[in-house]
PDB file of C-alpha atoms in Angstrom:
ATOM      1  CA  UNK A   1    -123.226 -60.778 104.019  1.00 53.00           C
ATOM      2  CA  UNK A   2    -126.650 -61.053 105.624  1.00 71.00           C
ATOM      3  CA  UNK A   3    -128.636 -59.883 108.651  1.00 84.00           C
ATOM      4  CA  UNK A   4    -127.848 -63.031 110.621  1.00 86.00           C
ATOM      5  CA  UNK A   5    -124.117 -62.465 110.081  1.00 85.00           C
ATOM      6  CA  UNK A   6    -124.519 -58.910 111.275  1.00 89.00           C
ATOM      7  CA  UNK A   7    -126.233 -59.979 114.483  1.00 92.00           C
ATOM      8  CA  UNK A   8    -123.772 -62.759 115.158  1.00 91.00           C
ATOM      9  CA  UNK A   9    -120.838 -60.470 114.747  1.00 90.00           C
ATOM     10  CA  UNK A  10    -122.389 -57.768 116.937  1.00 92.00           C
ATOM     11  CA  UNK A  11    -122.969 -60.310 119.699  1.00 92.00           C
ATOM     12  CA  UNK A  12    -119.379 -61.579 119.404  1.00 91.00           C
ATOM     13  CA  UNK A  13    -117.958 -58.059 119.466  1.00 90.00           C
ATOM     14  CA  UNK A  14    -119.927 -57.378 122.648  1.00 92.00           C
ATOM     15  CA  UNK A  15    -118.620 -60.602 124.194  1.00 92.00           C
ATOM     16  CA  UNK A  16    -122.074 -61.930 124.859  1.00 92.00           C
ATOM     17  CA  UNK A  17    -123.471 -65.442 124.674  1.00 94.00           C
ATOM     18  CA  UNK A  18    -126.741 -66.052 122.854  1.00 94.00           C
ATOM     19  CA  UNK A  19    -128.477 -66.336 126.217  1.00 94.00           C
ATOM     20  CA  UNK A  20    -127.035 -62.967 127.442  1.00 94.00           C
ATOM     21  CA  UNK A  21    -127.898 -61.249 124.178  1.00 95.00           C
ATOM     22  CA  UNK A  22    -131.416 -62.649 124.382  1.00 94.00           C
ATOM     23  CA  UNK A  23    -131.849 -61.428 127.901  1.00 95.00           C
ATOM     24  CA  UNK A  24    -130.831 -57.911 126.960  1.00 94.00           C
ATOM     25  CA  UNK A  25    -133.501 -57.844 124.266  1.00 94.00           C
ATOM     26  CA  UNK A  26    -136.203 -59.628 126.108  1.00 95.00           C
ATOM     27  CA  UNK A  27    -136.399 -62.667 123.792  1.00 95.00           C
ATOM     28  CA  UNK A  28    -135.649 -66.390 124.085  1.00 95.00           C
ATOM     29  CA  UNK A  29    -132.188 -67.762 123.313  1.00 94.00           C
ATOM     30  CA  UNK A  30    -133.784 -69.771 120.512  1.00 95.00           C
ATOM     31  CA  UNK A  31    -134.961 -66.561 118.864  1.00 94.00           C
ATOM     32  CA  UNK A  32    -131.376 -65.212 118.733  1.00 94.00           C
ATOM     33  CA  UNK A  33    -130.258 -68.536 117.248  1.00 93.00           C
ATOM     34  CA  UNK A  34    -132.935 -68.229 114.566  1.00 92.00           C
ATOM     35  CA  UNK A  35    -131.896 -64.636 113.832  1.00 93.00           C
ATOM     36  CA  UNK A  36    -128.326 -65.622 113.319  1.00 90.00           C
ATOM     37  CA  UNK A  37    -129.274 -68.444 110.998  1.00 87.00           C
ATOM     38  CA  UNK A  38    -131.792 -66.208 109.076  1.00 84.00           C
ATOM     39  CA  UNK A  39    -134.631 -68.481 109.979  1.00 87.00           C
ATOM     40  CA  UNK A  40    -136.920 -65.783 111.304  1.00 87.00           C
ATOM     41  CA  UNK A  41    -137.494 -62.049 110.614  1.00 87.00           C
ATOM     42  CA  UNK A  42    -136.243 -59.477 113.165  1.00 90.00           C
ATOM     43  CA  UNK A  43    -139.060 -57.342 114.472  1.00 92.00           C
ATOM     44  CA  UNK A  44    -138.534 -53.550 114.238  1.00 91.00           C
ATOM     45  CA  UNK A  45    -138.821 -53.101 118.009  1.00 93.00           C
ATOM     46  CA  UNK A  46    -135.932 -55.455 118.554  1.00 94.00           C
ATOM     47  CA  UNK A  47    -133.794 -53.590 115.980  1.00 92.00           C
ATOM     48  CA  UNK A  48    -134.585 -50.346 117.727  1.00 93.00           C
ATOM     49  CA  UNK A  49    -133.564 -51.916 121.066  1.00 93.00           C
ATOM     50  CA  UNK A  50    -130.211 -52.953 119.585  1.00 93.00           C
ATOM     51  CA  UNK A  51    -129.647 -49.460 118.328  1.00 92.00           C
ATOM     52  CA  UNK A  52    -130.473 -47.964 121.741  1.00 92.00           C
ATOM     53  CA  UNK A  53    -128.551 -50.515 123.834  1.00 92.00           C
ATOM     54  CA  UNK A  54    -125.455 -51.034 121.763  1.00 91.00           C
ATOM     55  CA  UNK A  55    -124.960 -47.737 119.857  1.00 90.00           C
ATOM     56  CA  UNK A  56    -125.250 -49.312 116.403  1.00 89.00           C
ATOM     57  CA  UNK A  57    -127.299 -48.121 113.390  1.00 87.00           C
ATOM     58  CA  UNK A  58    -130.111 -49.895 111.591  1.00 85.00           C
ATOM     59  CA  UNK A  59    -127.830 -50.342 108.565  1.00 80.00           C
ATOM     60  CA  UNK A  60    -125.297 -52.076 110.834  1.00 83.00           C
ATOM     61  CA  UNK A  61    -127.914 -54.744 111.466  1.00 88.00           C
ATOM     62  CA  UNK A  62    -130.008 -54.831 108.328  1.00 82.00           C
ATOM     63  CA  UNK A  63    -127.721 -54.109 105.382  1.00 75.00           C
ATOM     64  CA  UNK A  64    -126.096 -56.898 103.392  1.00 65.00           C
ATOM     65  CA  UNK A  65    -123.571 -54.544 101.774  1.00 58.00           C
ATOM     66  CA  UNK A  66    -122.637 -52.024 104.507  1.00 67.00           C
ATOM     67  CA  UNK A  67    -123.596 -53.915 107.657  1.00 76.00           C
ATOM     68  CA  UNK A  68    -121.208 -54.983 110.373  1.00 80.00           C
ATOM     69  CA  UNK A  69    -120.259 -58.270 108.701  1.00 77.00           C
ATOM     70  CA  UNK A  70    -119.664 -56.687 105.263  1.00 68.00           C
ATOM     71  CA  UNK A  71    -117.351 -54.036 106.766  1.00 68.00           C
ATOM     72  CA  UNK A  72    -115.474 -56.647 108.788  1.00 71.00           C
ATOM     73  CA  UNK A  73    -115.009 -58.649 105.562  1.00 63.00           C
ATOM     74  CA  UNK A  74    -113.734 -55.481 103.866  1.00 59.00           C
ATOM     75  CA  UNK A  75    -111.221 -54.877 106.676  1.00 61.00           C
ATOM     76  CA  UNK A  76    -110.079 -58.501 106.465  1.00 58.00           C
ATOM     77  CA  UNK A  77    -109.541 -58.274 102.750  1.00 51.00           C
ATOM     78  CA  UNK A  78    -107.669 -55.020 103.181  1.00 52.00           C
ATOM     79  CA  UNK A  79    -105.517 -56.577 105.835  1.00 52.00           C
ATOM     80  CA  UNK A  80    -104.696 -59.679 103.771  1.00 48.00           C
ATOM     81  CA  UNK A  81    -104.270 -57.890 100.450  1.00 44.00           C
ATOM     82  CA  UNK A  82    -101.968 -59.555  97.914  1.00 43.00           C
ATOM     83  CA  UNK A  83     -98.984 -59.710 100.279  1.00 45.00           C
ATOM     84  CA  UNK A  84     -98.832 -59.545 104.063  1.00 40.00           C
ATOM     85  CA  UNK A  85     -95.735 -57.332 103.657  1.00 41.00           C
ATOM     86  CA  UNK A  86     -97.494 -54.443 101.797  1.00 51.00           C
ATOM     87  CA  UNK A  87    -100.175 -51.940 102.796  1.00 59.00           C
ATOM     88  CA  UNK A  88    -100.698 -50.924  99.197  1.00 71.00           C
ATOM     89  CA  UNK A  89    -103.009 -53.894  98.349  1.00 79.00           C
ATOM     90  CA  UNK A  90    -106.703 -53.027  98.207  1.00 85.00           C
ATOM     91  CA  UNK A  91    -109.619 -55.380  97.907  1.00 84.00           C
ATOM     92  CA  UNK A  92    -111.662 -55.558  94.698  1.00 88.00           C
ATOM     93  CA  UNK A  93    -115.471 -55.735  95.140  1.00 88.00           C
ATOM     94  CA  UNK A  94    -118.040 -56.356  92.483  1.00 88.00           C
ATOM     95  CA  UNK A  95    -121.763 -55.616  92.476  1.00 88.00           C
ATOM     96  CA  UNK A  96    -123.667 -58.898  92.331  1.00 85.00           C
ATOM     97  CA  UNK A  97    -127.214 -60.076  92.647  1.00 83.00           C
ATOM     98  CA  UNK A  98    -128.094 -60.929  96.259  1.00 74.00           C
ATOM     99  CA  UNK A  99    -131.576 -61.947  97.361  1.00 72.00           C
ATOM    100  CA  UNK A 100    -134.000 -59.257  96.217  1.00 78.00           C
ATOM    101  CA  UNK A 101    -131.302 -56.727  95.447  1.00 82.00           C
ATOM    102  CA  UNK A 102    -127.572 -56.354  94.908  1.00 85.00           C
ATOM    103  CA  UNK A 103    -124.604 -56.343  97.286  1.00 81.00           C
ATOM    104  CA  UNK A 104    -120.823 -55.884  97.139  1.00 81.00           C
ATOM    105  CA  UNK A 105    -118.844 -59.107  97.076  1.00 80.00           C
ATOM    106  CA  UNK A 106    -115.080 -59.516  97.257  1.00 78.00           C
ATOM    107  CA  UNK A 107    -113.491 -60.953  94.061  1.00 82.00           C
ATOM    108  CA  UNK A 108    -109.757 -60.342  94.762  1.00 82.00           C
ATOM    109  CA  UNK A 109    -107.292 -57.580  95.450  1.00 83.00           C
ATOM    110  CA  UNK A 110    -104.864 -55.396  93.596  1.00 86.00           C
ATOM    111  CA  UNK A 111    -101.966 -53.094  94.293  1.00 86.00           C
ATOM    112  CA  UNK A 112    -102.261 -49.261  94.314  1.00 88.00           C
ATOM    113  CA  UNK A 113     -99.579 -46.539  93.949  1.00 90.00           C
ATOM    114  CA  UNK A 114     -98.151 -45.809  97.387  1.00 89.00           C
ATOM    115  CA  UNK A 115     -98.945 -42.061  97.386  1.00 91.00           C
ATOM    116  CA  UNK A 116    -102.628 -42.798  96.683  1.00 92.00           C
ATOM    117  CA  UNK A 117    -102.790 -45.704  99.163  1.00 90.00           C
ATOM    118  CA  UNK A 118    -101.371 -43.450 101.928  1.00 89.00           C
ATOM    119  CA  UNK A 119    -104.101 -40.892 101.438  1.00 91.00           C
ATOM    120  CA  UNK A 120    -106.981 -43.385 101.345  1.00 90.00           C
ATOM    121  CA  UNK A 121    -106.207 -45.936 103.988  1.00 84.00           C
ATOM    122  CA  UNK A 122    -109.732 -47.378 104.283  1.00 82.00           C
ATOM    123  CA  UNK A 123    -110.543 -47.481 100.558  1.00 88.00           C
ATOM    124  CA  UNK A 124    -111.467 -50.426  98.365  1.00 89.00           C
ATOM    125  CA  UNK A 125    -111.977 -50.919  94.637  1.00 91.00           C
ATOM    126  CA  UNK A 126    -115.426 -51.409  93.153  1.00 92.00           C
ATOM    127  CA  UNK A 127    -115.478 -52.724  89.588  1.00 92.00           C
ATOM    128  CA  UNK A 128    -117.740 -50.923  87.146  1.00 90.00           C
ATOM    129  CA  UNK A 129    -119.305 -54.003  85.562  1.00 85.00           C
ATOM    130  CA  UNK A 130    -122.331 -52.338  83.827  1.00 82.00           C
ATOM    131  CA  UNK A 131    -123.055 -49.487  81.391  1.00 82.00           C
ATOM    132  CA  UNK A 132    -123.655 -46.787  84.057  1.00 84.00           C
ATOM    133  CA  UNK A 133    -121.132 -43.952  84.259  1.00 89.00           C
ATOM    134  CA  UNK A 134    -119.559 -44.734  80.849  1.00 86.00           C
ATOM    135  CA  UNK A 135    -119.329 -40.993  80.074  1.00 89.00           C
ATOM    136  CA  UNK A 136    -116.591 -40.938  82.744  1.00 90.00           C
ATOM    137  CA  UNK A 137    -115.116 -44.424  83.035  1.00 90.00           C
ATOM    138  CA  UNK A 138    -114.641 -47.340  80.597  1.00 89.00           C
ATOM    139  CA  UNK A 139    -116.698 -50.419  81.394  1.00 87.00           C
ATOM    140  CA  UNK A 140    -114.726 -52.778  83.641  1.00 89.00           C
ATOM    141  CA  UNK A 141    -112.736 -49.973  85.308  1.00 93.00           C
ATOM    142  CA  UNK A 142    -111.712 -50.368  88.915  1.00 94.00           C
ATOM    143  CA  UNK A 143    -112.973 -47.379  90.961  1.00 95.00           C
ATOM    144  CA  UNK A 144    -111.190 -46.649  94.210  1.00 94.00           C
ATOM    145  CA  UNK A 145    -113.877 -45.771  96.722  1.00 92.00           C
ATOM    146  CA  UNK A 146    -113.078 -43.999  99.961  1.00 90.00           C
ATOM    147  CA  UNK A 147    -115.707 -44.232 102.786  1.00 85.00           C
ATOM    148  CA  UNK A 148    -113.943 -41.371 104.686  1.00 84.00           C
ATOM    149  CA  UNK A 149    -114.510 -38.700 101.953  1.00 89.00           C
ATOM    150  CA  UNK A 150    -117.663 -36.613 102.346  1.00 89.00           C
ATOM    151  CA  UNK A 151    -119.746 -36.611  99.083  1.00 91.00           C
ATOM    152  CA  UNK A 152    -120.110 -33.337  97.202  1.00 94.00           C
ATOM    153  CA  UNK A 153    -122.212 -32.348  94.265  1.00 96.00           C
ATOM    154  CA  UNK A 154    -120.800 -33.696  90.984  1.00 95.00           C
ATOM    155  CA  UNK A 155    -118.769 -36.462  92.525  1.00 96.00           C
ATOM    156  CA  UNK A 156    -119.180 -40.201  91.715  1.00 95.00           C
ATOM    157  CA  UNK A 157    -120.358 -42.334  94.590  1.00 94.00           C
ATOM    158  CA  UNK A 158    -121.114 -45.921  95.415  1.00 92.00           C
ATOM    159  CA  UNK A 159    -124.445 -45.939  97.262  1.00 90.00           C
ATOM    160  CA  UNK A 160    -127.202 -48.175  98.574  1.00 87.00           C
ATOM    161  CA  UNK A 161    -130.880 -47.549  98.184  1.00 89.00           C
ATOM    162  CA  UNK A 162    -133.190 -48.836 100.887  1.00 84.00           C
ATOM    163  CA  UNK A 163    -130.217 -50.901 102.114  1.00 77.00           C
ATOM    164  CA  UNK A 164    -130.763 -53.550  99.415  1.00 83.00           C
ATOM    165  CA  UNK A 165    -129.500 -52.131  96.084  1.00 88.00           C
ATOM    166  CA  UNK A 166    -125.997 -50.971  95.342  1.00 89.00           C
ATOM    167  CA  UNK A 167    -125.360 -48.415  92.630  1.00 91.00           C
ATOM    168  CA  UNK A 168    -122.538 -46.357  91.083  1.00 94.00           C
ATOM    169  CA  UNK A 169    -123.839 -42.911  90.182  1.00 94.00           C
ATOM    170  CA  UNK A 170    -123.058 -39.226  89.795  1.00 95.00           C
ATOM    171  CA  UNK A 171    -124.211 -37.543  93.045  1.00 96.00           C
ATOM    172  CA  UNK A 172    -126.118 -34.315  93.622  1.00 95.00           C
ATOM    173  CA  UNK A 173    -127.960 -33.318  96.788  1.00 93.00           C
ATOM    174  CA  UNK A 174    -130.781 -30.896  97.300  1.00 90.00           C
ATOM    175  CA  UNK A 175    -132.535 -29.857 100.525  1.00 88.00           C
ATOM    176  CA  UNK A 176    -134.319 -33.161 101.180  1.00 90.00           C
ATOM    177  CA  UNK A 177    -133.491 -35.247  98.099  1.00 94.00           C
ATOM    178  CA  UNK A 178    -130.520 -36.824  96.451  1.00 94.00           C
ATOM    179  CA  UNK A 179    -130.150 -37.208  92.702  1.00 95.00           C
ATOM    180  CA  UNK A 180    -128.213 -40.198  91.425  1.00 95.00           C
ATOM    181  CA  UNK A 181    -127.577 -39.939  87.685  1.00 94.00           C
ATOM    182  CA  UNK A 182    -126.245 -42.600  85.345  1.00 90.00           C
ATOM    183  CA  UNK A 183    -124.077 -40.216  83.272  1.00 85.00           C
ATOM    184  CA  UNK A 184    -123.849 -42.824  80.516  1.00 84.00           C
ATOM    185  CA  UNK A 185    -123.808 -43.031  76.719  1.00 79.00           C
ATOM    186  CA  UNK A 186    -126.039 -46.034  76.465  1.00 78.00           C
ATOM    187  CA  UNK A 187    -127.400 -47.160  79.837  1.00 76.00           C
ATOM    188  CA  UNK A 188    -131.237 -47.694  79.950  1.00 79.00           C
ATOM    189  CA  UNK A 189    -131.175 -47.146  83.747  1.00 84.00           C
ATOM    190  CA  UNK A 190    -133.009 -43.931  84.723  1.00 87.00           C
ATOM    191  CA  UNK A 191    -131.647 -41.087  86.811  1.00 90.00           C
ATOM    192  CA  UNK A 192    -133.108 -41.288  90.362  1.00 93.00           C
ATOM    193  CA  UNK A 193    -134.350 -38.521  92.652  1.00 94.00           C
ATOM    194  CA  UNK A 194    -134.890 -39.977  96.087  1.00 94.00           C
ATOM    195  CA  UNK A 195    -135.626 -38.903  99.625  1.00 92.00           C
ATOM    196  CA  UNK A 196    -132.189 -38.604 101.265  1.00 88.00           C
ATOM    197  CA  UNK A 197    -133.277 -41.038 104.033  1.00 85.00           C
ATOM    198  CA  UNK A 198    -133.470 -43.773 101.478  1.00 89.00           C
ATOM    199  CA  UNK A 199    -129.823 -43.364 100.365  1.00 89.00           C
ATOM    200  CA  UNK A 200    -126.697 -44.447 102.163  1.00 85.00           C
ATOM    201  CA  UNK A 201    -123.365 -43.370 100.688  1.00 87.00           C
ATOM    202  CA  UNK A 202    -120.743 -46.153 100.914  1.00 86.00           C
ATOM    203  CA  UNK A 203    -117.967 -43.988  99.611  1.00 88.00           C
ATOM    204  CA  UNK A 204    -116.713 -41.462  97.015  1.00 94.00           C
ATOM    205  CA  UNK A 205    -114.646 -42.414  93.995  1.00 96.00           C
ATOM    206  CA  UNK A 206    -111.202 -40.841  94.420  1.00 96.00           C
ATOM    207  CA  UNK A 207    -109.190 -42.585  91.732  1.00 95.00           C
ATOM    208  CA  UNK A 208    -109.549 -45.264  89.062  1.00 94.00           C
ATOM    209  CA  UNK A 209    -107.457 -47.674  87.086  1.00 90.00           C
ATOM    210  CA  UNK A 210    -107.856 -50.390  84.514  1.00 86.00           C
ATOM    211  CA  UNK A 211    -108.763 -53.905  85.522  1.00 77.00           C
ATOM    212  CA  UNK A 212    -105.463 -55.187  84.115  1.00 69.00           C
ATOM    213  CA  UNK A 213    -102.036 -53.818  83.311  1.00 58.00           C
ATOM    214  CA  UNK A 214    -101.477 -52.438  79.831  1.00 45.00           C
ATOM    215  CA  UNK A 215     -98.109 -53.398  78.303  1.00 36.00           C
TER     216      UNK A 215
END
């Protein structure tokens, strides 16, 4: 999902036409149209005005992976699942290249044991498709990630850095910094120590399973 999709969805959720949305922000209708088609950059002052007027966050507007459109797609995938008759189907997301960074993209859905599904209603699977975290999980594992669980030192998280790069890492927080470590046998990716303002936690890993049934 992209910034244009986030803005278009916000406007639709507010029940505003492009002209009404433009009037709120003090721009021309054509500017809103270009924003929604990703044909022009959004100036910081207009983003701040959206935050102030509509009660959204900058990530809601700017993030490809955790913006409004991405979360709506996640809800839709959760609602559809594998079968309209079950609530135990969760979407499977995979980290893929997107523009100058990476984002989460839906690649399917799978069933989850009912007792786990009931405790993590808003969760989704993220497939571990690289060598990070192999001290804990086999490569290819499906990690069940719950956005409602508060991260704690030592947990595994799916996070974004600067709203453009999605990572799976072991989490540890200091006073003003967050450490994201690879916890791997053979990954060449370094551990990261970042200002906490640069990091957004998508969710905490609460369970995991293989990518296919073992018989």
